């Protein structure tokens, strides 16, 4: 089926990005995998390529565009090559929308030029030990000092992607107690400088997948956060978080589709080369049927991904639509990647093959950004159930 979501400019970007990946990422990706993170210096290369400034206003060194289509191409091209860019996706997809929507003009001047150049890498710290998806249950606190010049931040966060390399982290913390009517009230957002006294990085978490993405525990002990680093208004943080969830969930949905598409490519290439019983694996009817079924699912996921992308760019993607896209595409990717690994036989279980890494990387898609069960709750509520 012919796609209409991308134009010539997008395809030119795709060619540039593909060449960059082949030259700068593929040769060293095994080293990153073994180390459990990408080198901090790699982000400067992404900045030079212009990836961090696409959606940043021109006055701050960006391209001034308002589209997620270049991010979509990054999902497709990294999956196609069987590589990742570490935690850089959080920098753009998660952190940038908060800066653009909530930062004052003074804050944008301080933050965005360093954001575009990778001088400051950003992460987002919401989840706490024991709370999971229940953000309203967070315990971290930020109390305003008596002289009103700073907040005193205390608490901890976990599962923070990009947490090791981050120079600034958008931290969610309670500035007021929840009310009887609204337990979500009282959460605020802060752009915390990771060099602040009392800020510490705990374990770099040992994950099943996404091995090149630095994911960490963070701790805050009497960290002084200047009032100038409060993002948005006090006590409205939960609602700010909710407004950005559709774009976050779109990103997971699109990434899952891209992974499924890549899995079919890896499996097709493998079965055409692999010989058993004197015949290529591709020549067996079961192989053809399995890959045909996978391709049909990928076609459906692509349509869902593209439709959600167009709606997101138009500012029309609803929470329920984003949840539906995430639920469908992550479940499709789960089924497709599992079948494609099976077609690799024993080699599919070896990390030297991209399908094995893809299998592990894909598993978290049904957990983070809201579990599949939470997505079903959102969809059911929208149905009036």
Short mmCIF file of C-alpha atoms in Angstrom, two decimals:
data_model
loop_
_atom_site.label_atom_id
_atom_site.label_comp_id
_atom_site.label_asym_id
_atom_site.label_seq_id
_atom_site.Cartn_x
_atom_site.Cartn_y
_atom_site.Cartn_z
CA UNK A 1 0.00 0.00 0.00
CA UNK A 2 1.26 3.44 -0.91
CA UNK A 3 1.93 5.71 2.04
CA UNK A 4 1.10 9.39 1.92
CA UNK A 5 2.37 10.49 5.31
CA UNK A 6 5.88 11.47 4.16
CA UNK A 7 7.00 13.91 1.44
CA UNK A 8 10.28 14.42 -0.44
CA UNK A 9 11.86 16.39 2.41
CA UNK A 10 11.13 13.57 4.82
CA UNK A 11 12.60 10.99 2.47
CA UNK A 12 15.74 13.09 1.99
CA UNK A 13 16.09 13.19 5.77
CA UNK A 14 15.63 9.42 5.83
CA UNK A 15 18.54 8.94 3.41
CA UNK A 16 20.78 11.20 5.48
CA UNK A 17 19.85 9.44 8.70
CA UNK A 18 20.33 5.98 7.21
CA UNK A 19 23.83 6.91 6.03
CA UNK A 20 24.64 8.34 9.47
CA UNK A 21 23.49 5.16 11.20
CA UNK A 22 25.54 2.97 8.90
CA UNK A 23 28.67 5.08 9.41
CA UNK A 24 28.45 6.16 13.05
CA UNK A 25 26.27 3.64 14.89
CA UNK A 26 26.33 0.16 13.35
CA UNK A 27 30.13 -0.32 13.67
CA UNK A 28 30.12 0.45 17.43
CA UNK A 29 26.67 -0.63 18.55
CA UNK A 30 27.93 -3.94 19.96
CA UNK A 31 30.29 -1.97 22.21
CA UNK A 32 27.39 0.17 23.43
CA UNK A 33 25.33 -2.97 24.06
CA UNK A 34 28.11 -4.47 26.18
CA UNK A 35 28.62 -1.21 28.10
CA UNK A 36 24.90 -0.77 28.75
CA UNK A 37 24.80 2.79 27.44
CA UNK A 38 25.92 5.02 24.60
CA UNK A 39 28.87 7.38 25.12
CA UNK A 40 27.82 10.86 26.23
CA UNK A 41 29.79 12.26 23.27
CA UNK A 42 27.45 10.52 20.82
CA UNK A 43 24.71 13.00 21.65
CA UNK A 44 26.84 15.81 20.26
CA UNK A 45 26.85 13.96 16.93
CA UNK A 46 23.05 13.76 17.01
CA UNK A 47 22.97 17.48 17.75
CA UNK A 48 25.26 18.23 14.81
CA UNK A 49 22.90 16.22 12.62
CA UNK A 50 20.11 18.53 13.76
CA UNK A 51 17.98 15.90 15.48
CA UNK A 52 17.50 17.85 18.70
CA UNK A 53 16.43 21.10 17.09
CA UNK A 54 13.77 20.05 14.59
CA UNK A 55 10.86 21.20 16.75
CA UNK A 56 12.71 24.01 18.55
CA UNK A 57 11.94 27.62 17.51
CA UNK A 58 14.51 29.20 15.20
CA UNK A 59 15.34 31.95 17.71
CA UNK A 60 16.86 29.28 19.95
CA UNK A 61 18.85 27.55 17.23
CA UNK A 62 16.25 25.08 16.01
CA UNK A 63 14.51 24.47 12.70
CA UNK A 64 11.19 25.82 13.95
CA UNK A 65 9.10 22.93 12.60
CA UNK A 66 5.98 21.60 14.27
CA UNK A 67 5.80 17.95 13.29
CA UNK A 68 6.59 14.49 14.63
CA UNK A 69 7.26 13.01 11.20
CA UNK A 70 11.03 13.27 11.51
CA UNK A 71 10.83 11.44 14.84
CA UNK A 72 8.75 8.77 13.10
CA UNK A 73 11.50 8.27 10.54
CA UNK A 74 14.02 7.90 13.34
CA UNK A 75 11.93 5.09 14.82
CA UNK A 76 11.82 3.35 11.45
CA UNK A 77 15.49 3.73 10.60
CA UNK A 78 16.92 2.72 13.96
CA UNK A 79 14.67 -0.36 14.04
CA UNK A 80 15.59 -1.20 10.45
CA UNK A 81 19.29 -1.19 11.37
CA UNK A 82 18.75 -3.05 14.64
CA UNK A 83 20.23 -0.20 16.71
CA UNK A 84 19.10 2.43 19.20
CA UNK A 85 20.23 5.95 20.09
CA UNK A 86 20.28 5.29 23.82
CA UNK A 87 18.14 7.59 25.94
CA UNK A 88 18.07 10.46 23.45
CA UNK A 89 14.41 9.84 22.62
CA UNK A 90 13.40 11.05 26.08
CA UNK A 91 15.28 14.30 25.44
CA UNK A 92 13.11 15.16 22.43
CA UNK A 93 9.83 13.27 22.72
CA UNK A 94 9.26 13.61 26.47
CA UNK A 95 11.17 16.62 27.79
CA UNK A 96 10.86 19.11 24.93
CA UNK A 97 7.04 19.38 24.95
CA UNK A 98 7.11 20.47 28.59
CA UNK A 99 9.75 23.13 27.92
CA UNK A 100 7.86 24.50 24.92
CA UNK A 101 4.49 24.51 26.67
CA UNK A 102 5.42 25.58 30.19
CA UNK A 103 8.72 27.49 30.18
CA UNK A 104 8.71 31.25 30.44
CA UNK A 105 10.58 33.32 27.86
CA UNK A 106 13.45 33.66 30.33
CA UNK A 107 13.56 29.91 30.88
CA UNK A 108 13.49 29.15 27.17
CA UNK A 109 16.51 31.40 26.68
CA UNK A 110 18.37 29.51 29.40
CA UNK A 111 17.31 26.03 28.36
CA UNK A 112 16.73 25.65 24.65
CA UNK A 113 20.05 26.60 23.04
CA UNK A 114 21.83 24.12 25.31
CA UNK A 115 19.07 21.60 24.54
CA UNK A 116 19.64 21.86 20.79
CA UNK A 117 23.43 21.62 21.07
CA UNK A 118 23.31 18.67 23.52
CA UNK A 119 25.25 20.73 26.04
CA UNK A 120 22.37 19.86 28.35
CA UNK A 121 20.62 16.52 27.95
CA UNK A 122 17.20 16.25 29.57
CA UNK A 123 15.21 13.44 31.19
CA UNK A 124 11.83 13.13 32.86
CA UNK A 125 11.43 11.74 36.40
CA UNK A 126 7.90 10.70 37.30
CA UNK A 127 7.89 7.11 38.57
CA UNK A 128 8.75 6.32 42.17
CA UNK A 129 9.47 3.02 43.91
CA UNK A 130 6.15 1.49 44.89
CA UNK A 131 3.89 3.81 42.88
CA UNK A 132 4.22 2.60 39.27
CA UNK A 133 1.44 4.08 37.14
CA UNK A 134 -0.20 5.74 40.17
CA UNK A 135 1.44 9.14 39.75
CA UNK A 136 -0.93 10.75 42.23
CA UNK A 137 0.63 8.56 44.90
CA UNK A 138 4.11 10.06 44.60
CA UNK A 139 5.89 10.93 47.84
CA UNK A 140 8.72 13.23 46.69
CA UNK A 141 8.29 16.72 48.09
CA UNK A 142 9.47 20.21 47.18
CA UNK A 143 8.96 22.77 49.95
CA UNK A 144 9.36 26.49 49.35
CA UNK A 145 12.07 28.08 51.49
CA UNK A 146 11.18 30.73 54.04
CA UNK A 147 12.80 33.47 51.95
CA UNK A 148 10.96 32.29 48.83
CA UNK A 149 14.11 31.94 46.70
CA UNK A 150 14.17 28.18 46.25
CA UNK A 151 12.42 24.88 46.85
CA UNK A 152 13.94 22.08 48.93
CA UNK A 153 13.52 18.79 47.07
CA UNK A 154 13.52 15.41 48.82
CA UNK A 155 12.59 11.96 47.57
CA UNK A 156 13.52 9.36 44.99
CA UNK A 157 12.63 8.20 41.48
CA UNK A 158 13.17 4.98 39.56
CA UNK A 159 13.10 3.67 35.96
CA UNK A 160 14.40 7.05 34.73
CA UNK A 161 15.49 6.63 31.12
CA UNK A 162 18.41 8.92 30.28
CA UNK A 163 18.99 9.36 34.00
CA UNK A 164 22.71 8.63 33.93
CA UNK A 165 23.68 11.12 31.22
CA UNK A 166 21.07 13.79 32.02
CA UNK A 167 22.21 17.33 32.81
CA UNK A 168 18.71 18.49 33.66
CA UNK A 169 15.76 16.41 34.79
CA UNK A 170 12.12 17.44 34.90
CA UNK A 171 11.23 16.18 38.37
CA UNK A 172 7.66 15.77 39.58
CA UNK A 173 7.22 16.44 43.28
CA UNK A 174 4.54 17.42 45.76
CA UNK A 175 4.36 21.08 46.68
CA UNK A 176 1.06 20.64 48.52
CA UNK A 177 -0.95 17.82 50.03
CA UNK A 178 -3.72 16.26 47.94
CA UNK A 179 -7.25 17.33 48.76
CA UNK A 180 -10.15 15.09 49.72
CA UNK A 181 -11.79 15.92 46.41
CA UNK A 182 -8.70 15.57 44.23
CA UNK A 183 -5.73 13.40 45.17
CA UNK A 184 -3.97 14.57 41.99
CA UNK A 185 -3.72 18.15 43.27
CA UNK A 186 -0.42 19.41 44.65
CA UNK A 187 2.12 18.08 42.16
CA UNK A 188 4.57 20.51 40.51
CA UNK A 189 7.29 20.20 37.86
CA UNK A 190 10.88 21.39 38.26
CA UNK A 191 13.80 21.59 35.81
CA UNK A 192 16.46 20.29 38.20
CA UNK A 193 20.16 20.77 37.52
CA UNK A 194 21.79 17.38 38.11
CA UNK A 195 24.95 19.06 39.42
CA UNK A 196 23.00 20.37 42.42
CA UNK A 197 24.22 19.41 45.87
CA UNK A 198 22.16 16.55 47.29
CA UNK A 199 21.23 15.19 43.86
CA UNK A 200 22.58 11.69 43.29
CA UNK A 201 22.35 8.90 40.74
CA UNK A 202 21.81 5.47 42.22
CA UNK A 203 22.02 2.21 40.34
CA UNK A 204 22.15 2.12 36.57
CA UNK A 205 19.42 -0.47 36.25
CA UNK A 206 20.17 -3.82 34.65
CA UNK A 207 17.31 -4.26 32.17
CA UNK A 208 16.06 -7.17 30.07
CA UNK A 209 16.04 -5.00 26.93
CA UNK A 210 16.95 -1.50 25.73
CA UNK A 211 20.47 -2.27 26.88
CA UNK A 212 22.03 0.82 25.33
CA UNK A 213 19.60 3.13 27.10
CA UNK A 214 20.86 4.42 30.44
CA UNK A 215 18.08 3.89 32.99
CA UNK A 216 18.70 4.86 36.58
CA UNK A 217 17.45 5.44 40.08
CA UNK A 218 17.65 9.02 41.33
CA UNK A 219 17.71 10.39 44.88
CA UNK A 220 17.21 13.91 46.22
CA UNK A 221 18.34 14.98 49.68
CA UNK A 222 17.65 18.64 50.48
CA UNK A 223 18.32 19.66 46.87
CA UNK A 224 17.91 23.40 46.43
CA UNK A 225 15.94 24.19 43.28
CA UNK A 226 15.74 27.91 42.41
CA UNK A 227 12.19 29.20 42.00
CA UNK A 228 13.27 30.21 38.49
CA UNK A 229 13.32 26.49 37.62
CA UNK A 230 9.66 25.81 38.42
CA UNK A 231 7.93 24.77 35.18
CA UNK A 232 4.41 26.10 34.87
CA UNK A 233 2.28 26.83 37.90
CA UNK A 234 2.52 25.23 41.30
CA UNK A 235 0.29 22.25 42.03
CA UNK A 236 -0.84 21.74 38.42
CA UNK A 237 1.84 19.24 37.43
CA UNK A 238 -0.46 16.23 37.21
CA UNK A 239 -2.58 17.95 34.59
CA UNK A 240 0.51 18.97 32.62
CA UNK A 241 1.64 15.35 32.65
CA UNK A 242 -1.73 14.21 31.36
CA UNK A 243 -1.67 16.65 28.45
CA UNK A 244 1.56 15.14 27.10
CA UNK A 245 0.64 11.48 27.49
CA UNK A 246 -0.95 11.17 24.00
CA UNK A 247 2.31 12.15 22.29
CA UNK A 248 4.31 9.83 24.54
CA UNK A 249 1.97 6.94 23.79
CA UNK A 250 2.03 7.73 20.08
CA UNK A 251 5.82 7.41 20.22
CA UNK A 252 5.59 3.97 21.81
CA UNK A 253 2.95 2.90 19.28
CA UNK A 254 5.02 4.09 16.36
CA UNK A 255 8.18 2.56 17.70
CA UNK A 256 6.41 -0.78 18.16
CA UNK A 257 5.19 -0.72 14.55
CA UNK A 258 8.74 0.06 13.37
CA UNK A 259 10.10 -2.85 15.40
CA UNK A 260 7.53 -5.24 13.95
CA UNK A 261 8.36 -4.10 10.42
CA UNK A 262 12.07 -4.60 11.08
CA UNK A 263 11.44 -8.06 12.52
CA UNK A 264 9.76 -9.19 9.30
CA UNK A 265 12.73 -7.86 7.33
CA UNK A 266 15.23 -9.69 9.55
CA UNK A 267 13.26 -12.93 9.34
CA UNK A 268 12.78 -12.74 5.58
CA UNK A 269 16.50 -12.24 5.01
CA UNK A 270 17.39 -15.05 7.39
CA UNK A 271 15.03 -17.69 5.97
CA UNK A 272 16.14 -16.92 2.43
CA UNK A 273 19.77 -17.62 3.38
CA UNK A 274 19.33 -20.45 5.90
CA UNK A 275 19.31 -24.00 4.48
CA UNK A 276 17.87 -27.09 6.23
CA UNK A 277 17.24 -30.54 4.79
CA UNK A 278 18.74 -29.33 1.54
CA UNK A 279 16.22 -26.48 1.10
CA UNK A 280 16.03 -22.86 2.18
CA UNK A 281 13.78 -22.25 5.17
CA UNK A 282 11.90 -19.76 2.99
CA UNK A 283 10.80 -22.55 0.64
CA UNK A 284 8.64 -24.27 3.28
CA UNK A 285 4.94 -23.48 3.21
CA UNK A 286 4.83 -22.85 6.95
CA UNK A 287 7.50 -20.18 6.63
CA UNK A 288 5.60 -18.44 3.84
CA UNK A 289 2.33 -18.53 5.76
CA UNK A 290 3.88 -17.28 8.98
CA UNK A 291 5.64 -14.36 7.29
CA UNK A 292 2.54 -13.53 5.24
CA UNK A 293 0.46 -13.33 8.41
CA UNK A 294 3.14 -11.14 10.03
CA UNK A 295 3.20 -8.83 7.02
CA UNK A 296 -0.58 -8.41 7.17
CA UNK A 297 -0.35 -7.42 10.83
CA UNK A 298 2.47 -4.97 10.09
CA UNK A 299 0.38 -3.39 7.31
CA UNK A 300 -2.46 -2.84 9.79
CA UNK A 301 -0.09 -1.45 12.43
CA UNK A 302 1.41 0.92 9.86
CA UNK A 303 -2.03 2.31 9.06
CA UNK A 304 -2.75 2.83 12.75
CA UNK A 305 0.67 4.45 13.30
CA UNK A 306 0.30 6.80 10.33
CA UNK A 307 -3.24 7.81 11.26
CA UNK A 308 -2.15 8.60 14.81
CA UNK A 309 0.83 10.57 13.47
CA UNK A 310 -1.37 12.75 11.29
CA UNK A 311 -3.78 13.35 14.17
CA UNK A 312 -0.90 14.23 16.51
CA UNK A 313 0.56 16.74 14.05
CA UNK A 314 -2.90 18.29 13.65
CA UNK A 315 -3.26 18.60 17.43
CA UNK A 316 -6.25 16.25 17.35
CA UNK A 317 -4.93 13.01 18.86
CA UNK A 318 -7.11 12.23 21.88
CA UNK A 319 -6.09 10.28 24.95
CA UNK A 320 -8.35 7.39 23.96
CA UNK A 321 -7.04 7.31 20.38
CA UNK A 322 -3.44 7.32 21.61
CA UNK A 323 -4.25 4.52 24.05
CA UNK A 324 -5.90 2.51 21.27
CA UNK A 325 -2.90 2.97 18.96
CA UNK A 326 -0.47 1.98 21.71
CA UNK A 327 -2.49 -1.06 22.73
CA UNK A 328 -2.96 -2.33 19.17
CA UNK A 329 0.55 -1.73 17.88
CA UNK A 330 2.38 -3.05 20.92
CA UNK A 331 0.30 -6.23 20.88
CA UNK A 332 0.94 -6.64 17.14
CA UNK A 333 4.67 -6.15 17.65
CA UNK A 334 4.65 -8.73 20.44
CA UNK A 335 3.08 -11.36 18.19
CA UNK A 336 5.08 -10.55 15.06
CA UNK A 337 8.49 -10.41 16.71
CA UNK A 338 7.86 -13.66 18.55
CA UNK A 339 6.98 -15.43 15.28
CA UNK A 340 9.98 -13.95 13.50
CA UNK A 341 12.31 -15.08 16.26
CA UNK A 342 10.83 -18.59 16.00
CA UNK A 343 11.70 -18.66 12.30
CA UNK A 344 15.34 -18.06 13.23
CA UNK A 345 15.39 -21.25 15.29
CA UNK A 346 18.14 -21.44 17.88
CA UNK A 347 20.00 -18.52 16.36
CA UNK A 348 17.09 -16.29 17.21
CA UNK A 349 18.03 -16.72 20.87
CA UNK A 350 21.54 -15.39 20.31
CA UNK A 351 22.19 -11.71 21.03
CA UNK A 352 24.47 -11.46 18.00
CA UNK A 353 21.31 -11.58 15.89
CA UNK A 354 19.22 -8.38 15.85
CA UNK A 355 15.97 -10.32 16.26
CA UNK A 356 17.04 -11.44 19.75
CA UNK A 357 17.73 -7.88 20.87
CA UNK A 358 14.53 -6.71 19.25
CA UNK A 359 12.57 -9.35 21.16
CA UNK A 360 13.97 -8.09 24.47
CA UNK A 361 13.62 -4.41 23.58
CA UNK A 362 10.02 -4.80 22.51
CA UNK A 363 8.76 -6.31 25.76
CA UNK A 364 8.69 -3.05 27.69
CA UNK A 365 6.34 -1.43 25.15
CA UNK A 366 3.36 -3.04 26.88
CA UNK A 367 4.51 -1.71 30.25
CA UNK A 368 5.89 1.82 30.08
CA UNK A 369 3.84 4.85 29.11
CA UNK A 370 0.96 3.03 30.82
CA UNK A 371 0.48 -0.73 30.77
CA UNK A 372 -1.77 -2.48 28.27
CA UNK A 373 -4.27 -2.91 31.10
CA UNK A 374 -4.31 0.85 31.72
CA UNK A 375 -4.81 1.44 27.98
CA UNK A 376 -7.86 -0.83 28.06
CA UNK A 377 -9.25 1.14 31.00
CA UNK A 378 -8.86 4.42 29.08
CA UNK A 379 -10.48 2.99 25.95
CA UNK A 380 -13.35 1.44 27.93
CA UNK A 381 -14.02 4.71 29.75
CA UNK A 382 -14.16 6.52 26.42
CA UNK A 383 -16.70 3.94 25.27
CA UNK A 384 -18.91 4.87 28.22
CA UNK A 385 -18.25 1.59 30.02
#
